[in-house]
């Protein structure tokens, strides 16, 4: 329990605006220390992030520095938490306290809660109350139940910060017109960041830093006072404070009175808590008035008098009164049943309207079901219609495989002795067959000798090209001659002279015979 | 046409024509060959390529080199069929309707950017390309000999274009693709075009008339006499029928594809100086002849396969003639 007697801010019910104002007052009172505390962490980080400019774009460095803002604000919180209760804390102690909480800070405000708008208000819950992770949520929801204006505070401070930053940059421009003469100010917002001159980037960095430094003490203090204000309201610090004062005054007059007042104050405090802490300032005024009267009479109230005093307070308007508050909540089943029963008692016109709506809904329901059935039927029909396409895997337009001498249709099923078979064909006036045997035999010979493969669809030009790439010069020339005569015979329908064919057989024997694969023995037509 | 001298003359004329192109068009030899083969085969050509690759220049070169009467029609979205084939008009002097022939009555018709015109106008060429005649007001008029349509088009992905209907595409013997030139060719072109030249006009002064319409007709005749063996014919049929069974092809080539491939293979053989056609001639002309006659299945289309990829794969599976 905080020692509320030492509060430097008068504990009394305040609106959020008043709490923010009180925070600003607190910040003004300790501005120098707060500023130094903020600079203590922010300057090293600023220097570090500024050096990152060598690796990152300038706006990234600003972003990194901006992300660590909660780290700079944490020492301020510890300082303010002591200063609020009129305790002196050195800057070193505040920094040390903050340093010990860096781990917790990393898990909260430097990561998942960095973008929280209620950051400064919730600092107290995390770092002063030391609430666990599970406790934070309910605690914050209790604190945030009233209008705390933290978002307004955030936006206001943000705008002021930006204003100061821009003013700082403009101030630089005003004081150093020579530097900025080359830069058209109107281009500031139009030009891309990459086009900014160096001095402008530096001034933006400087202005951002300066603005954040100037605003941070106010922002942290205001947030902290918002937190304290909610605690004052929830825990009735103001009432306790009043009674403590009464008790202190009474202790000056005697221990009897002191004990009596202490007892009565404790009772009242419990009663106050039970009554949802709704004591207003008027009650306090009444209470003060009674106390003053007692003091003026300068009489020592006995036990009965104390009881009367308590009863008097309890019977005042602020106690025993009823206050109705409405909260939205989700409907449960009982409520729906209740509504249905209420609807049963509706007027006939409403019933008619409800019936017609129900009929339309039923119609739509039927239409919807029909549409679903039609869709399924259409899908089935489409699948049936294109069943062949679906079943048959699409033939991939892959390239046909190459084949070697043992498998290629051109070179299989050739006689063992090609030259002999060619001569026999020539003797039977089948010069086309003779040339075909020589052509395919030569191809098989080269394919076998050089372990070459060709496509099934290879034409004469393809074969010639393939042979040329691997065969000897003599083989190449011989094969070309062979192809030329083969084409004349096969495609020009020109019978080649017998002597030419015989010469080709001789040439073939010398060039390809020894290399021919003799495994095949079945002659082809 | 069995005289070897006539065949040799046709081959030489074709080679001269081929060489004359090189004085104006830098690189693009394959495109030039396919264009010439198509013309010699008596077909119409569709040249496709992005703007600025000398599509129109190629067509104009052909017309100049062959001294053919040529006309260029710039296809636009508002072009009407009668603007191409002609129309009947009332003659006040004679008080009768007279037919005014359209620009299609020429030897070489350059249909520039044909896919900029809607299908209605494109279809005006159907009868002319197939029958070599046009019907105006019920009267049939025969087109001049060596009637050749050389159409250019930009890829259909580009804005403001209308894809040609399949029936129209089928009329073109070949679809010739023109690609970007190589670095070396582009440098030569840059130097030659800009040297002592104003703007970027197409200078055809270096182009010589190496042949004439009659010679072109002789070439067509010579090509038609190139021998085609049964095995080669069977090979052609195998390839074309395979396009109808190939799983990645939605619609294969029709019989006109068979005929076109045979004619193109013959012309290719003539260009090579052969009096007979080999499977290699067929293979060489399969791509330009078939690429616009097949329609890929949507899944292949989506996967990014082009008709050329599919035709190449298809040819690789068809056994070449043997024995």
PDB file of C-alpha atoms in Angstrom, chain A residues 34-165:
ATOM      1  CA  UNK A  34      13.273  13.826 -16.367  1.00  0.00           C
ATOM      2  CA  UNK A  35      14.973  15.203 -19.446  1.00  0.00           C
ATOM      3  CA  UNK A  36      18.367  13.979 -18.272  1.00  0.00           C
ATOM      4  CA  UNK A  37      16.916  10.571 -17.491  1.00  0.00           C
ATOM      5  CA  UNK A  38      15.437  10.347 -20.962  1.00  0.00           C
ATOM      6  CA  UNK A  39      18.660  11.426 -22.601  1.00  0.00           C
ATOM      7  CA  UNK A  40      20.619   8.882 -20.584  1.00  0.00           C
ATOM      8  CA  UNK A  41      19.266   5.983 -22.580  1.00  0.00           C
ATOM      9  CA  UNK A  42      18.252   7.709 -25.766  1.00  0.00           C
ATOM     10  CA  UNK A  43      21.577   9.336 -26.668  1.00  0.00           C
ATOM     11  CA  UNK A  44      23.551   6.044 -26.854  1.00  0.00           C
ATOM     12  CA  UNK A  45      20.734   4.445 -28.809  1.00  0.00           C
ATOM     13  CA  UNK A  46      20.546   7.456 -31.087  1.00  0.00           C
ATOM     14  CA  UNK A  47      24.286   7.316 -31.729  1.00  0.00           C
ATOM     15  CA  UNK A  48      24.059   3.602 -32.385  1.00  0.00           C
ATOM     16  CA  UNK A  49      21.157   3.862 -34.792  1.00  0.00           C
ATOM     17  CA  UNK A  50      22.681   6.879 -36.516  1.00  0.00           C
ATOM     18  CA  UNK A  51      25.760   4.788 -37.210  1.00  0.00           C
ATOM     19  CA  UNK A  52      23.467   2.243 -38.849  1.00  0.00           C
ATOM     20  CA  UNK A  53      23.026   4.765 -41.636  1.00  0.00           C
ATOM     21  CA  UNK A  54      26.070   3.255 -43.195  1.00  0.00           C
ATOM     22  CA  UNK A  55      24.082   0.063 -43.651  1.00  0.00           C
ATOM     23  CA  UNK A  56      20.452   1.147 -43.676  1.00  0.00           C
ATOM     24  CA  UNK A  57      18.388   3.916 -45.190  1.00  0.00           C
ATOM     25  CA  UNK A  58      17.951   6.888 -42.878  1.00  0.00           C
ATOM     26  CA  UNK A  59      14.234   6.294 -42.320  1.00  0.00           C
ATOM     27  CA  UNK A  60      15.025   2.780 -41.108  1.00  0.00           C
ATOM     28  CA  UNK A  61      17.428   4.138 -38.534  1.00  0.00           C
ATOM     29  CA  UNK A  62      14.782   6.548 -37.304  1.00  0.00           C
ATOM     30  CA  UNK A  63      12.360   3.689 -37.096  1.00  0.00           C
ATOM     31  CA  UNK A  64      14.779   1.571 -35.028  1.00  0.00           C
ATOM     32  CA  UNK A  65      15.424   4.450 -32.678  1.00  0.00           C
ATOM     33  CA  UNK A  66      11.707   5.165 -32.424  1.00  0.00           C
ATOM     34  CA  UNK A  67      10.942   1.523 -31.623  1.00  0.00           C
ATOM     35  CA  UNK A  68      13.112   1.686 -28.511  1.00  0.00           C
ATOM     36  CA  UNK A  69      11.286   4.678 -27.065  1.00  0.00           C
ATOM     37  CA  UNK A  70       9.839   2.676 -24.114  1.00  0.00           C
ATOM     38  CA  UNK A  71      13.404   2.024 -23.013  1.00  0.00           C
ATOM     39  CA  UNK A  72      14.062   5.747 -22.688  1.00  0.00           C
ATOM     40  CA  UNK A  73      10.790   6.268 -20.849  1.00  0.00           C
ATOM     41  CA  UNK A  74      11.291   3.603 -18.212  1.00  0.00           C
ATOM     42  CA  UNK A  75      13.722   5.573 -15.990  1.00  0.00           C
ATOM     43  CA  UNK A  76      11.234   8.437 -16.028  1.00  0.00           C
ATOM     44  CA  UNK A  77       8.573   6.136 -14.668  1.00  0.00           C
ATOM     45  CA  UNK A  78      10.690   5.037 -11.728  1.00  0.00           C
ATOM     46  CA  UNK A  79      11.686   8.588 -10.988  1.00  0.00           C
ATOM     47  CA  UNK A  80       8.091   9.818 -11.144  1.00  0.00           C
ATOM     48  CA  UNK A  81       6.853   6.964  -8.963  1.00  0.00           C
ATOM     49  CA  UNK A  82       9.159   8.162  -6.219  1.00  0.00           C
ATOM     50  CA  UNK A  83       8.680  11.846  -6.855  1.00  0.00           C
ATOM     51  CA  UNK A  84       4.924  11.474  -6.596  1.00  0.00           C
ATOM     52  CA  UNK A  85       5.350  10.378  -3.024  1.00  0.00           C
ATOM     53  CA  UNK A  86       7.870  13.097  -2.303  1.00  0.00           C
ATOM     54  CA  UNK A  87      10.779  10.706  -2.206  1.00  0.00           C
ATOM     55  CA  UNK A  88      14.096  11.653  -3.668  1.00  0.00           C
ATOM     56  CA  UNK A  89      15.672   9.368  -6.192  1.00  0.00           C
ATOM     57  CA  UNK A  90      18.984   9.942  -7.848  1.00  0.00           C
ATOM     58  CA  UNK A  91      19.254   9.653 -11.588  1.00  0.00           C
ATOM     59  CA  UNK A  92      21.580   6.720 -11.157  1.00  0.00           C
ATOM     60  CA  UNK A  93      19.051   4.845  -9.056  1.00  0.00           C
ATOM     61  CA  UNK A  94      16.367   5.454 -11.641  1.00  0.00           C
ATOM     62  CA  UNK A  95      18.582   4.198 -14.440  1.00  0.00           C
ATOM     63  CA  UNK A  96      19.516   1.145 -12.387  1.00  0.00           C
ATOM     64  CA  UNK A  97      15.893   0.388 -11.636  1.00  0.00           C
ATOM     65  CA  UNK A  98      15.132   0.666 -15.342  1.00  0.00           C
ATOM     66  CA  UNK A  99      18.111  -1.463 -16.289  1.00  0.00           C
ATOM     67  CA  UNK A 100      16.824  -4.298 -14.112  1.00  0.00           C
ATOM     68  CA  UNK A 101      13.540  -4.266 -15.991  1.00  0.00           C
ATOM     69  CA  UNK A 102      14.991  -4.336 -19.506  1.00  0.00           C
ATOM     70  CA  UNK A 103      14.253  -8.053 -19.869  1.00  0.00           C
ATOM     71  CA  UNK A 104      10.629  -7.501 -18.995  1.00  0.00           C
ATOM     72  CA  UNK A 105      10.581  -4.494 -21.277  1.00  0.00           C
ATOM     73  CA  UNK A 106      11.806  -6.565 -24.184  1.00  0.00           C
ATOM     74  CA  UNK A 107       8.996  -9.045 -23.684  1.00  0.00           C
ATOM     75  CA  UNK A 108       6.357  -6.359 -23.478  1.00  0.00           C
ATOM     76  CA  UNK A 109       6.756  -2.834 -24.754  1.00  0.00           C
ATOM     77  CA  UNK A 110       9.630  -3.497 -27.081  1.00  0.00           C
ATOM     78  CA  UNK A 111       7.792  -6.330 -28.782  1.00  0.00           C
ATOM     79  CA  UNK A 112       4.134  -7.273 -28.559  1.00  0.00           C
ATOM     80  CA  UNK A 113       2.863  -4.147 -26.782  1.00  0.00           C
ATOM     81  CA  UNK A 114       4.985  -1.614 -28.582  1.00  0.00           C
ATOM     82  CA  UNK A 115       2.063  -0.193 -30.497  1.00  0.00           C
ATOM     83  CA  UNK A 116      -0.231  -0.010 -27.476  1.00  0.00           C
ATOM     84  CA  UNK A 117      -1.871   3.386 -27.216  1.00  0.00           C
ATOM     85  CA  UNK A 118      -2.077   3.054 -23.397  1.00  0.00           C
ATOM     86  CA  UNK A 119       1.622   2.452 -23.036  1.00  0.00           C
ATOM     87  CA  UNK A 120       2.507   5.053 -20.442  1.00  0.00           C
ATOM     88  CA  UNK A 121      -0.627   4.374 -18.421  1.00  0.00           C
ATOM     89  CA  UNK A 122       0.028   0.648 -18.243  1.00  0.00           C
ATOM     90  CA  UNK A 123       3.693   1.028 -17.296  1.00  0.00           C
ATOM     91  CA  UNK A 124       2.586   1.178 -13.656  1.00  0.00           C
ATOM     92  CA  UNK A 125       0.815  -2.166 -13.839  1.00  0.00           C
ATOM     93  CA  UNK A 126       3.780  -3.943 -15.399  1.00  0.00           C
ATOM     94  CA  UNK A 127       6.746  -2.341 -13.713  1.00  0.00           C
ATOM     95  CA  UNK A 128       5.428  -0.960 -10.409  1.00  0.00           C
ATOM     96  CA  UNK A 129       2.780  -3.484  -9.456  1.00  0.00           C
ATOM     97  CA  UNK A 130       4.863  -6.277 -11.000  1.00  0.00           C
ATOM     98  CA  UNK A 131       1.691  -7.922 -12.260  1.00  0.00           C
ATOM     99  CA  UNK A 132       2.157 -11.272 -13.932  1.00  0.00           C
ATOM    100  CA  UNK A 133       1.232 -11.806 -17.537  1.00  0.00           C
ATOM    101  CA  UNK A 134      -2.168 -13.262 -16.618  1.00  0.00           C
ATOM    102  CA  UNK A 135      -2.918 -10.491 -14.155  1.00  0.00           C
ATOM    103  CA  UNK A 136      -2.133  -7.667 -16.569  1.00  0.00           C
ATOM    104  CA  UNK A 137      -5.155  -8.126 -18.783  1.00  0.00           C
ATOM    105  CA  UNK A 138      -7.843  -8.028 -16.077  1.00  0.00           C
ATOM    106  CA  UNK A 139      -5.983  -5.287 -14.287  1.00  0.00           C
ATOM    107  CA  UNK A 140      -5.804  -3.127 -17.385  1.00  0.00           C
ATOM    108  CA  UNK A 141      -9.422  -3.753 -18.174  1.00  0.00           C
ATOM    109  CA  UNK A 142     -10.349  -2.490 -14.696  1.00  0.00           C
ATOM    110  CA  UNK A 143      -8.165   0.542 -15.131  1.00  0.00           C
ATOM    111  CA  UNK A 144      -9.507   1.251 -18.588  1.00  0.00           C
ATOM    112  CA  UNK A 145     -13.149   0.885 -17.667  1.00  0.00           C
ATOM    113  CA  UNK A 146     -13.532   4.634 -17.337  1.00  0.00           C
ATOM    114  CA  UNK A 147     -12.640   7.059 -20.088  1.00  0.00           C
ATOM    115  CA  UNK A 148      -8.940   7.534 -19.598  1.00  0.00           C
ATOM    116  CA  UNK A 149      -8.220   9.647 -22.708  1.00  0.00           C
ATOM    117  CA  UNK A 150      -4.921   7.882 -23.259  1.00  0.00           C
ATOM    118  CA  UNK A 151      -5.427   7.860 -27.035  1.00  0.00           C
ATOM    119  CA  UNK A 152      -6.088  11.577 -27.020  1.00  0.00           C
ATOM    120  CA  UNK A 153      -2.958  12.063 -24.942  1.00  0.00           C
ATOM    121  CA  UNK A 154      -0.957   9.980 -27.381  1.00  0.00           C
ATOM    122  CA  UNK A 155      -2.243  11.800 -30.451  1.00  0.00           C
ATOM    123  CA  UNK A 156      -1.784  15.207 -28.850  1.00  0.00           C
ATOM    124  CA  UNK A 157       1.780  14.470 -27.852  1.00  0.00           C
ATOM    125  CA  UNK A 158       2.458  13.002 -31.286  1.00  0.00           C
ATOM    126  CA  UNK A 159       1.231  16.135 -33.014  1.00  0.00           C
ATOM    127  CA  UNK A 160       3.199  18.371 -30.716  1.00  0.00           C
ATOM    128  CA  UNK A 161       6.255  16.224 -31.315  1.00  0.00           C
ATOM    129  CA  UNK A 162       5.896  16.510 -35.077  1.00  0.00           C
ATOM    130  CA  UNK A 163       5.271  20.215 -34.820  1.00  0.00           C
ATOM    131  CA  UNK A 164       8.427  20.705 -32.810  1.00  0.00           C
ATOM    132  CA  UNK A 165      10.395  18.527 -35.217  1.00  0.00           C
TER     133      UNK A 165
END
